[in-house]
Amino acid sequence: MSQAHTTSHEGESHGSVGSYITGFVLAVILTVASFATVLTHAFSFWTTLVVMSILAVVQIFVHLVFFLHMNTSSKQRWNLMTFAVTALTVLILVCGSLFVLWNTQMHMMAR
Amino acid sequence: MSHDTTHAPEAQHGEHEHHETPVVFGFWVYLMTDCILFGTLFVVFAVMCHQFAGGPTGKELFDITNVEIETAILLFSSITYGFASIAAHARKKSAVLAWLLVTFVLGVSFVGLEIHEFADLVERGAGPDRSAFLSSFFTLVGTHGLHVTIGLIWMFILFFQILGRQGLSDRMQSKLTCLSLFWHFLDIVWICVFTFVYLGSVM
């Protein structure tokens, strides 16, 4: 299409047809891999959990880069910083809560 | 509205003018707070996902084929919205409207499938009141569905605003960019939903 890419991505907030298609193809591959991993029961429980979590995280980054056009250019610095702080907050929230509540459940023999 | 919509006559077509207004950054920050909301709901689900209270488990309830279709629909709607953004930057009004329409139809079918799934679960006696697992499931997936619905209402309004007198003014461009972020963000949340809620339950 007409939106040919130059080598400089500085300040670009929207993608090209090519970048959307690349992102889409990668997302489809990762999604299919994720469903296949779980539905074929090819691995043990923990292996499956780890593999599908990794596939999900990779796909999140594919979407962030190709669909939300997140990059490391100077114009995106604040977007990136707020994202980093949010990711850290969610990580603390998720890991902390799981750690505390699973321990509580174990000790209270709720499971 | 004091926003200046007049343009240099040589309308910068190929030039990548930057629409990252403070409005778009503000919207990005809102999305970050939404991330934390969903993070909280995912934690609740993770903690409650084995509390079946003698009721049905996810393995017995979830129809994975339906989830595959929903996933495909959302992924397609992401790329069709992407094409709408590209058309908007190239100032092709009819192409923007066409892609928005396609995205809207995909979004509506997603919400339709989800409502159908929820109604089916309630009918089978697996409503949100059945167990902690189902309460947290309905809260999490329902909140995502509600976001998609709000995105659709927004898209509907934008469609008619672009169709109308405003056309593809700078202001509309920045609104389209905000909705683009919102729409792609919801697809990211859906990645976590199908991975940890549906696939996690049937594995």
PDB file of N, CA and C in Angstrom, chain B residues 112-186:
ATOM      1  N   GLY B 112     -22.732 -11.148  21.053  1.00  0.00           N
ATOM      2  CA  GLY B 112     -23.860 -12.069  20.885  1.00  0.00           C
ATOM      3  C   GLY B 112     -23.501 -13.475  21.358  1.00  0.00           C
ATOM      4  N   LEU B 113     -22.328 -13.959  20.937  1.00  0.00           N
ATOM      5  CA  LEU B 113     -21.889 -15.299  21.340  1.00  0.00           C
ATOM      6  C   LEU B 113     -21.728 -15.379  22.854  1.00  0.00           C
ATOM      7  N   GLU B 114     -21.192 -14.301  23.436  1.00  0.00           N
ATOM      8  CA  GLU B 114     -20.957 -14.317  24.877  1.00  0.00           C
ATOM      9  C   GLU B 114     -22.281 -14.321  25.655  1.00  0.00           C
ATOM     10  N   ILE B 115     -23.231 -13.509  25.187  1.00  0.00           N
ATOM     11  CA  ILE B 115     -24.545 -13.483  25.849  1.00  0.00           C
ATOM     12  C   ILE B 115     -25.197 -14.865  25.738  1.00  0.00           C
ATOM     13  N   HIS B 116     -25.066 -15.469  24.550  1.00  0.00           N
ATOM     14  CA  HIS B 116     -25.622 -16.809  24.333  1.00  0.00           C
ATOM     15  C   HIS B 116     -24.989 -17.816  25.299  1.00  0.00           C
ATOM     16  N   GLU B 117     -23.657 -17.709  25.459  1.00  0.00           N
ATOM     17  CA  GLU B 117     -22.949 -18.609  26.370  1.00  0.00           C
ATOM     18  C   GLU B 117     -23.432 -18.425  27.811  1.00  0.00           C
ATOM     19  N   PHE B 118     -23.549 -17.164  28.233  1.00  0.00           N
ATOM     20  CA  PHE B 118     -23.990 -16.869  29.600  1.00  0.00           C
ATOM     21  C   PHE B 118     -25.412 -17.385  29.830  1.00  0.00           C
ATOM     22  N   ALA B 119     -26.297 -17.142  28.869  1.00  0.00           N
ATOM     23  CA  ALA B 119     -27.688 -17.582  29.004  1.00  0.00           C
ATOM     24  C   ALA B 119     -27.742 -19.104  29.117  1.00  0.00           C
ATOM     25  N   ASP B 120     -26.912 -19.776  28.307  1.00  0.00           N
ATOM     26  CA  ASP B 120     -26.864 -21.232  28.323  1.00  0.00           C
ATOM     27  C   ASP B 120     -26.404 -21.744  29.688  1.00  0.00           C
ATOM     28  N   LEU B 121     -25.374 -21.081  30.259  1.00  0.00           N
ATOM     29  CA  LEU B 121     -24.863 -21.498  31.572  1.00  0.00           C
ATOM     30  C   LEU B 121     -25.935 -21.329  32.639  1.00  0.00           C
ATOM     31  N   VAL B 122     -26.625 -20.187  32.608  1.00  0.00           N
ATOM     32  CA  VAL B 122     -27.656 -19.924  33.623  1.00  0.00           C
ATOM     33  C   VAL B 122     -28.771 -20.959  33.494  1.00  0.00           C
ATOM     34  N   GLU B 123     -29.122 -21.283  32.263  1.00  0.00           N
ATOM     35  CA  GLU B 123     -30.179 -22.257  32.006  1.00  0.00           C
ATOM     36  C   GLU B 123     -29.817 -23.637  32.568  1.00  0.00           C
ATOM     37  N   ARG B 124     -28.512 -23.965  32.466  1.00  0.00           N
ATOM     38  CA  ARG B 124     -28.060 -25.264  32.970  1.00  0.00           C
ATOM     39  C   ARG B 124     -27.824 -25.236  34.475  1.00  0.00           C
ATOM     40  N   GLY B 125     -28.277 -24.203  35.152  1.00  0.00           N
ATOM     41  CA  GLY B 125     -28.136 -24.128  36.605  1.00  0.00           C
ATOM     42  C   GLY B 125     -26.745 -23.729  37.038  1.00  0.00           C
ATOM     43  N   ALA B 126     -25.949 -23.165  36.130  1.00  0.00           N
ATOM     44  CA  ALA B 126     -24.595 -22.739  36.479  1.00  0.00           C
ATOM     45  C   ALA B 126     -24.487 -21.225  36.382  1.00  0.00           C
ATOM     46  N   GLY B 127     -25.401 -20.533  37.033  1.00  0.00           N
ATOM     47  CA  GLY B 127     -25.382 -19.069  37.053  1.00  0.00           C
ATOM     48  C   GLY B 127     -24.349 -18.558  38.027  1.00  0.00           C
ATOM     49  N   PRO B 128     -24.201 -17.247  38.115  1.00  0.00           N
ATOM     50  CA  PRO B 128     -23.186 -16.680  39.017  1.00  0.00           C
ATOM     51  C   PRO B 128     -23.441 -16.986  40.484  1.00  0.00           C
ATOM     52  N   ASP B 129     -24.660 -17.404  40.837  1.00  0.00           N
ATOM     53  CA  ASP B 129     -24.967 -17.681  42.248  1.00  0.00           C
ATOM     54  C   ASP B 129     -24.648 -19.125  42.630  1.00  0.00           C
ATOM     55  N   ARG B 130     -24.158 -19.946  41.674  1.00  0.00           N
ATOM     56  CA  ARG B 130     -23.981 -21.364  41.963  1.00  0.00           C
ATOM     57  C   ARG B 130     -22.762 -21.633  42.855  1.00  0.00           C
ATOM     58  N   SER B 131     -21.622 -21.022  42.509  1.00  0.00           N
ATOM     59  CA  SER B 131     -20.407 -21.264  43.292  1.00  0.00           C
ATOM     60  C   SER B 131     -19.471 -20.073  43.179  1.00  0.00           C
ATOM     61  N   ALA B 132     -18.462 -20.045  44.041  1.00  0.00           N
ATOM     62  CA  ALA B 132     -17.490 -18.940  43.990  1.00  0.00           C
ATOM     63  C   ALA B 132     -16.772 -18.937  42.652  1.00  0.00           C
ATOM     64  N   PHE B 133     -16.509 -20.147  42.133  1.00  0.00           N
ATOM     65  CA  PHE B 133     -15.868 -20.267  40.822  1.00  0.00           C
ATOM     66  C   PHE B 133     -16.714 -19.555  39.768  1.00  0.00           C
ATOM     67  N   LEU B 134     -18.017 -19.825  39.752  1.00  0.00           N
ATOM     68  CA  LEU B 134     -18.874 -19.218  38.722  1.00  0.00           C
ATOM     69  C   LEU B 134     -19.076 -17.721  38.960  1.00  0.00           C
ATOM     70  N   SER B 135     -19.145 -17.295  40.240  1.00  0.00           N
ATOM     71  CA  SER B 135     -19.258 -15.857  40.521  1.00  0.00           C
ATOM     72  C   SER B 135     -18.083 -15.112  39.922  1.00  0.00           C
ATOM     73  N   SER B 136     -16.868 -15.639  40.197  1.00  0.00           N
ATOM     74  CA  SER B 136     -15.685 -14.928  39.711  1.00  0.00           C
ATOM     75  C   SER B 136     -15.578 -15.033  38.200  1.00  0.00           C
ATOM     76  N   PHE B 137     -16.018 -16.166  37.632  1.00  0.00           N
ATOM     77  CA  PHE B 137     -16.008 -16.321  36.170  1.00  0.00           C
ATOM     78  C   PHE B 137     -16.912 -15.273  35.519  1.00  0.00           C
ATOM     79  N   PHE B 138     -18.151 -15.165  36.024  1.00  0.00           N
ATOM     80  CA  PHE B 138     -19.085 -14.208  35.424  1.00  0.00           C
ATOM     81  C   PHE B 138     -18.612 -12.764  35.602  1.00  0.00           C
ATOM     82  N   THR B 139     -18.016 -12.476  36.777  1.00  0.00           N
ATOM     83  CA  THR B 139     -17.536 -11.111  37.008  1.00  0.00           C
ATOM     84  C   THR B 139     -16.428 -10.753  36.025  1.00  0.00           C
ATOM     85  N   LEU B 140     -15.453 -11.651  35.902  1.00  0.00           N
ATOM     86  CA  LEU B 140     -14.306 -11.375  35.033  1.00  0.00           C
ATOM     87  C   LEU B 140     -14.706 -11.304  33.566  1.00  0.00           C
ATOM     88  N   VAL B 141     -15.340 -12.355  33.060  1.00  0.00           N
ATOM     89  CA  VAL B 141     -15.678 -12.404  31.633  1.00  0.00           C
ATOM     90  C   VAL B 141     -16.770 -11.367  31.322  1.00  0.00           C
ATOM     91  N   GLY B 142     -17.681 -11.176  32.277  1.00  0.00           N
ATOM     92  CA  GLY B 142     -18.726 -10.173  32.088  1.00  0.00           C
ATOM     93  C   GLY B 142     -18.166  -8.759  32.008  1.00  0.00           C
ATOM     94  N   THR B 143     -17.166  -8.459  32.837  1.00  0.00           N
ATOM     95  CA  THR B 143     -16.554  -7.123  32.794  1.00  0.00           C
ATOM     96  C   THR B 143     -15.889  -6.890  31.444  1.00  0.00           C
ATOM     97  N   HIS B 144     -15.230  -7.922  30.930  1.00  0.00           N
ATOM     98  CA  HIS B 144     -14.624  -7.799  29.595  1.00  0.00           C
ATOM     99  C   HIS B 144     -15.709  -7.568  28.541  1.00  0.00           C
ATOM    100  N   GLY B 145     -16.791  -8.357  28.632  1.00  0.00           N
ATOM    101  CA  GLY B 145     -17.890  -8.213  27.669  1.00  0.00           C
ATOM    102  C   GLY B 145     -18.518  -6.831  27.728  1.00  0.00           C
ATOM    103  N   LEU B 146     -18.619  -6.290  28.961  1.00  0.00           N
ATOM    104  CA  LEU B 146     -19.175  -4.943  29.136  1.00  0.00           C
ATOM    105  C   LEU B 146     -18.283  -3.898  28.472  1.00  0.00           C
ATOM    106  N   HIS B 147     -16.965  -4.073  28.620  1.00  0.00           N
ATOM    107  CA  HIS B 147     -16.027  -3.168  27.959  1.00  0.00           C
ATOM    108  C   HIS B 147     -16.203  -3.216  26.444  1.00  0.00           C
ATOM    109  N   VAL B 148     -16.332  -4.446  25.917  1.00  0.00           N
ATOM    110  CA  VAL B 148     -16.505  -4.581  24.461  1.00  0.00           C
ATOM    111  C   VAL B 148     -17.791  -3.859  24.040  1.00  0.00           C
ATOM    112  N   THR B 149     -18.858  -4.038  24.835  1.00  0.00           N
ATOM    113  CA  THR B 149     -20.127  -3.383  24.509  1.00  0.00           C
ATOM    114  C   THR B 149     -19.978  -1.868  24.495  1.00  0.00           C
ATOM    115  N   ILE B 150     -19.272  -1.326  25.504  1.00  0.00           N
ATOM    116  CA  ILE B 150     -19.062   0.124  25.544  1.00  0.00           C
ATOM    117  C   ILE B 150     -18.244   0.569  24.334  1.00  0.00           C
ATOM    118  N   GLY B 151     -17.234  -0.245  23.964  1.00  0.00           N
ATOM    119  CA  GLY B 151     -16.444   0.045  22.767  1.00  0.00           C
ATOM    120  C   GLY B 151     -17.322   0.092  21.526  1.00  0.00           C
ATOM    121  N   LEU B 152     -18.310  -0.811  21.464  1.00  0.00           N
ATOM    122  CA  LEU B 152     -19.200  -0.852  20.298  1.00  0.00           C
ATOM    123  C   LEU B 152     -20.089   0.391  20.231  1.00  0.00           C
ATOM    124  N   ILE B 153     -20.596   0.821  21.403  1.00  0.00           N
ATOM    125  CA  ILE B 153     -21.443   2.024  21.435  1.00  0.00           C
ATOM    126  C   ILE B 153     -20.619   3.223  20.962  1.00  0.00           C
ATOM    127  N   TRP B 154     -19.379   3.285  21.462  1.00  0.00           N
ATOM    128  CA  TRP B 154     -18.459   4.361  21.086  1.00  0.00           C
ATOM    129  C   TRP B 154     -18.222   4.341  19.570  1.00  0.00           C
ATOM    130  N   MET B 155     -17.980   3.109  19.038  1.00  0.00           N
ATOM    131  CA  MET B 155     -17.723   2.966  17.603  1.00  0.00           C
ATOM    132  C   MET B 155     -18.927   3.417  16.788  1.00  0.00           C
ATOM    133  N   PHE B 156     -20.116   3.077  17.267  1.00  0.00           N
ATOM    134  CA  PHE B 156     -21.374   3.460  16.609  1.00  0.00           C
ATOM    135  C   PHE B 156     -21.475   4.986  16.522  1.00  0.00           C
ATOM    136  N   ILE B 157     -21.177   5.660  17.643  1.00  0.00           N
ATOM    137  CA  ILE B 157     -21.252   7.126  17.675  1.00  0.00           C
ATOM    138  C   ILE B 157     -20.206   7.732  16.739  1.00  0.00           C
ATOM    139  N   LEU B 158     -18.969   7.210  16.814  1.00  0.00           N
ATOM    140  CA  LEU B 158     -17.898   7.734  15.952  1.00  0.00           C
ATOM    141  C   LEU B 158     -18.243   7.579  14.475  1.00  0.00           C
ATOM    142  N   PHE B 159     -18.870   6.431  14.138  1.00  0.00           N
ATOM    143  CA  PHE B 159     -19.251   6.167  12.757  1.00  0.00           C
ATOM    144  C   PHE B 159     -20.113   7.313  12.212  1.00  0.00           C
ATOM    145  N   PHE B 160     -21.126   7.705  13.003  1.00  0.00           N
ATOM    146  CA  PHE B 160     -22.034   8.754  12.519  1.00  0.00           C
ATOM    147  C   PHE B 160     -21.396  10.137  12.582  1.00  0.00           C
ATOM    148  N   GLN B 161     -20.472  10.333  13.538  1.00  0.00           N
ATOM    149  CA  GLN B 161     -19.767  11.621  13.584  1.00  0.00           C
ATOM    150  C   GLN B 161     -18.860  11.793  12.368  1.00  0.00           C
ATOM    151  N   ILE B 162     -18.206  10.695  11.948  1.00  0.00           N
ATOM    152  CA  ILE B 162     -17.334  10.773  10.770  1.00  0.00           C
ATOM    153  C   ILE B 162     -18.183  10.935   9.509  1.00  0.00           C
ATOM    154  N   LEU B 163     -19.322  10.231   9.503  1.00  0.00           N
ATOM    155  CA  LEU B 163     -20.245  10.324   8.374  1.00  0.00           C
ATOM    156  C   LEU B 163     -20.768  11.752   8.224  1.00  0.00           C
ATOM    157  N   GLY B 164     -20.895  12.433   9.361  1.00  0.00           N
ATOM    158  CA  GLY B 164     -21.521  13.763   9.370  1.00  0.00           C
ATOM    159  C   GLY B 164     -20.567  14.888   8.983  1.00  0.00           C
ATOM    160  N   ARG B 165     -20.847  16.045   9.511  1.00  0.00           N
ATOM    161  CA  ARG B 165     -20.163  17.267   9.116  1.00  0.00           C
ATOM    162  C   ARG B 165     -18.683  17.278   9.498  1.00  0.00           C
ATOM    163  N   GLN B 166     -18.348  16.603  10.601  1.00  0.00           N
ATOM    164  CA  GLN B 166     -16.968  16.674  11.100  1.00  0.00           C
ATOM    165  C   GLN B 166     -15.961  15.959  10.206  1.00  0.00           C
ATOM    166  N   GLY B 167     -16.432  14.900   9.546  1.00  0.00           N
ATOM    167  CA  GLY B 167     -15.535  14.142   8.684  1.00  0.00           C
ATOM    168  C   GLY B 167     -14.334  13.626   9.449  1.00  0.00           C
ATOM    169  N   LEU B 168     -13.170  13.653   8.817  1.00  0.00           N
ATOM    170  CA  LEU B 168     -11.959  13.165   9.470  1.00  0.00           C
ATOM    171  C   LEU B 168     -11.110  14.336   9.968  1.00  0.00           C
ATOM    172  N   SER B 169     -11.699  15.182  10.777  1.00  0.00           N
ATOM    173  CA  SER B 169     -10.941  16.295  11.345  1.00  0.00           C
ATOM    174  C   SER B 169      -9.895  15.756  12.317  1.00  0.00           C
ATOM    175  N   ASP B 170      -8.978  16.617  12.729  1.00  0.00           N
ATOM    176  CA  ASP B 170      -7.949  16.187  13.682  1.00  0.00           C
ATOM    177  C   ASP B 170      -8.572  15.644  14.962  1.00  0.00           C
ATOM    178  N   ARG B 171      -9.660  16.282  15.368  1.00  0.00           N
ATOM    179  CA  ARG B 171     -10.316  15.871  16.598  1.00  0.00           C
ATOM    180  C   ARG B 171     -10.852  14.440  16.455  1.00  0.00           C
ATOM    181  N   MET B 172     -11.461  14.156  15.316  1.00  0.00           N
ATOM    182  CA  MET B 172     -11.969  12.806  15.081  1.00  0.00           C
ATOM    183  C   MET B 172     -10.827  11.804  14.999  1.00  0.00           C
ATOM    184  N   GLN B 173      -9.709  12.232  14.394  1.00  0.00           N
ATOM    185  CA  GLN B 173      -8.544  11.347  14.304  1.00  0.00           C
ATOM    186  C   GLN B 173      -8.086  10.923  15.690  1.00  0.00           C
ATOM    187  N   SER B 174      -8.060  11.907  16.610  1.00  0.00           N
ATOM    188  CA  SER B 174      -7.556  11.551  17.937  1.00  0.00           C
ATOM    189  C   SER B 174      -8.576  10.687  18.682  1.00  0.00           C
ATOM    190  N   LYS B 175      -9.878  10.891  18.390  1.00  0.00           N
ATOM    191  CA  LYS B 175     -10.893   9.995  18.973  1.00  0.00           C
ATOM    192  C   LYS B 175     -10.733   8.572  18.434  1.00  0.00           C
ATOM    193  N   LEU B 176     -10.470   8.481  17.122  1.00  0.00           N
ATOM    194  CA  LEU B 176     -10.268   7.156  16.519  1.00  0.00           C
ATOM    195  C   LEU B 176      -9.051   6.465  17.120  1.00  0.00           C
ATOM    196  N   THR B 177      -7.994   7.264  17.390  1.00  0.00           N
ATOM    197  CA  THR B 177      -6.793   6.687  17.999  1.00  0.00           C
ATOM    198  C   THR B 177      -7.102   6.151  19.397  1.00  0.00           C
ATOM    199  N   CYS B 178      -7.894   6.917  20.180  1.00  0.00           N
ATOM    200  CA  CYS B 178      -8.251   6.449  21.528  1.00  0.00           C
ATOM    201  C   CYS B 178      -9.032   5.140  21.455  1.00  0.00           C
ATOM    202  N   LEU B 179     -10.028   5.088  20.554  1.00  0.00           N
ATOM    203  CA  LEU B 179     -10.819   3.862  20.439  1.00  0.00           C
ATOM    204  C   LEU B 179      -9.945   2.708  19.965  1.00  0.00           C
ATOM    205  N   SER B 180      -8.978   3.018  19.093  1.00  0.00           N
ATOM    206  CA  SER B 180      -8.060   1.987  18.625  1.00  0.00           C
ATOM    207  C   SER B 180      -7.300   1.375  19.802  1.00  0.00           C
ATOM    208  N   LEU B 181      -6.782   2.251  20.685  1.00  0.00           N
ATOM    209  CA  LEU B 181      -6.071   1.746  21.865  1.00  0.00           C
ATOM    210  C   LEU B 181      -7.002   0.878  22.716  1.00  0.00           C
ATOM    211  N   PHE B 182      -8.237   1.363  22.914  1.00  0.00           N
ATOM    212  CA  PHE B 182      -9.223   0.653  23.734  1.00  0.00           C
ATOM    213  C   PHE B 182      -9.507  -0.725  23.141  1.00  0.00           C
ATOM    214  N   TRP B 183      -9.747  -0.755  21.833  1.00  0.00           N
ATOM    215  CA  TRP B 183     -10.139  -1.990  21.157  1.00  0.00           C
ATOM    216  C   TRP B 183      -9.010  -3.014  21.194  1.00  0.00           C
ATOM    217  N   HIS B 184      -7.774  -2.585  20.891  1.00  0.00           N
ATOM    218  CA  HIS B 184      -6.643  -3.512  20.926  1.00  0.00           C
ATOM    219  C   HIS B 184      -6.345  -3.951  22.356  1.00  0.00           C
ATOM    220  N   PHE B 185      -6.562  -3.050  23.319  1.00  0.00           N
ATOM    221  CA  PHE B 185      -6.368  -3.393  24.735  1.00  0.00           C
ATOM    222  C   PHE B 185      -7.328  -4.522  25.138  1.00  0.00           C
ATOM    223  N   LEU B 186      -8.586  -4.438  24.673  1.00  0.00           N
ATOM    224  CA  LEU B 186      -9.560  -5.476  25.028  1.00  0.00           C
ATOM    225  C   LEU B 186      -9.165  -6.819  24.434  1.00  0.00           C
TER     226      LEU B 186
END
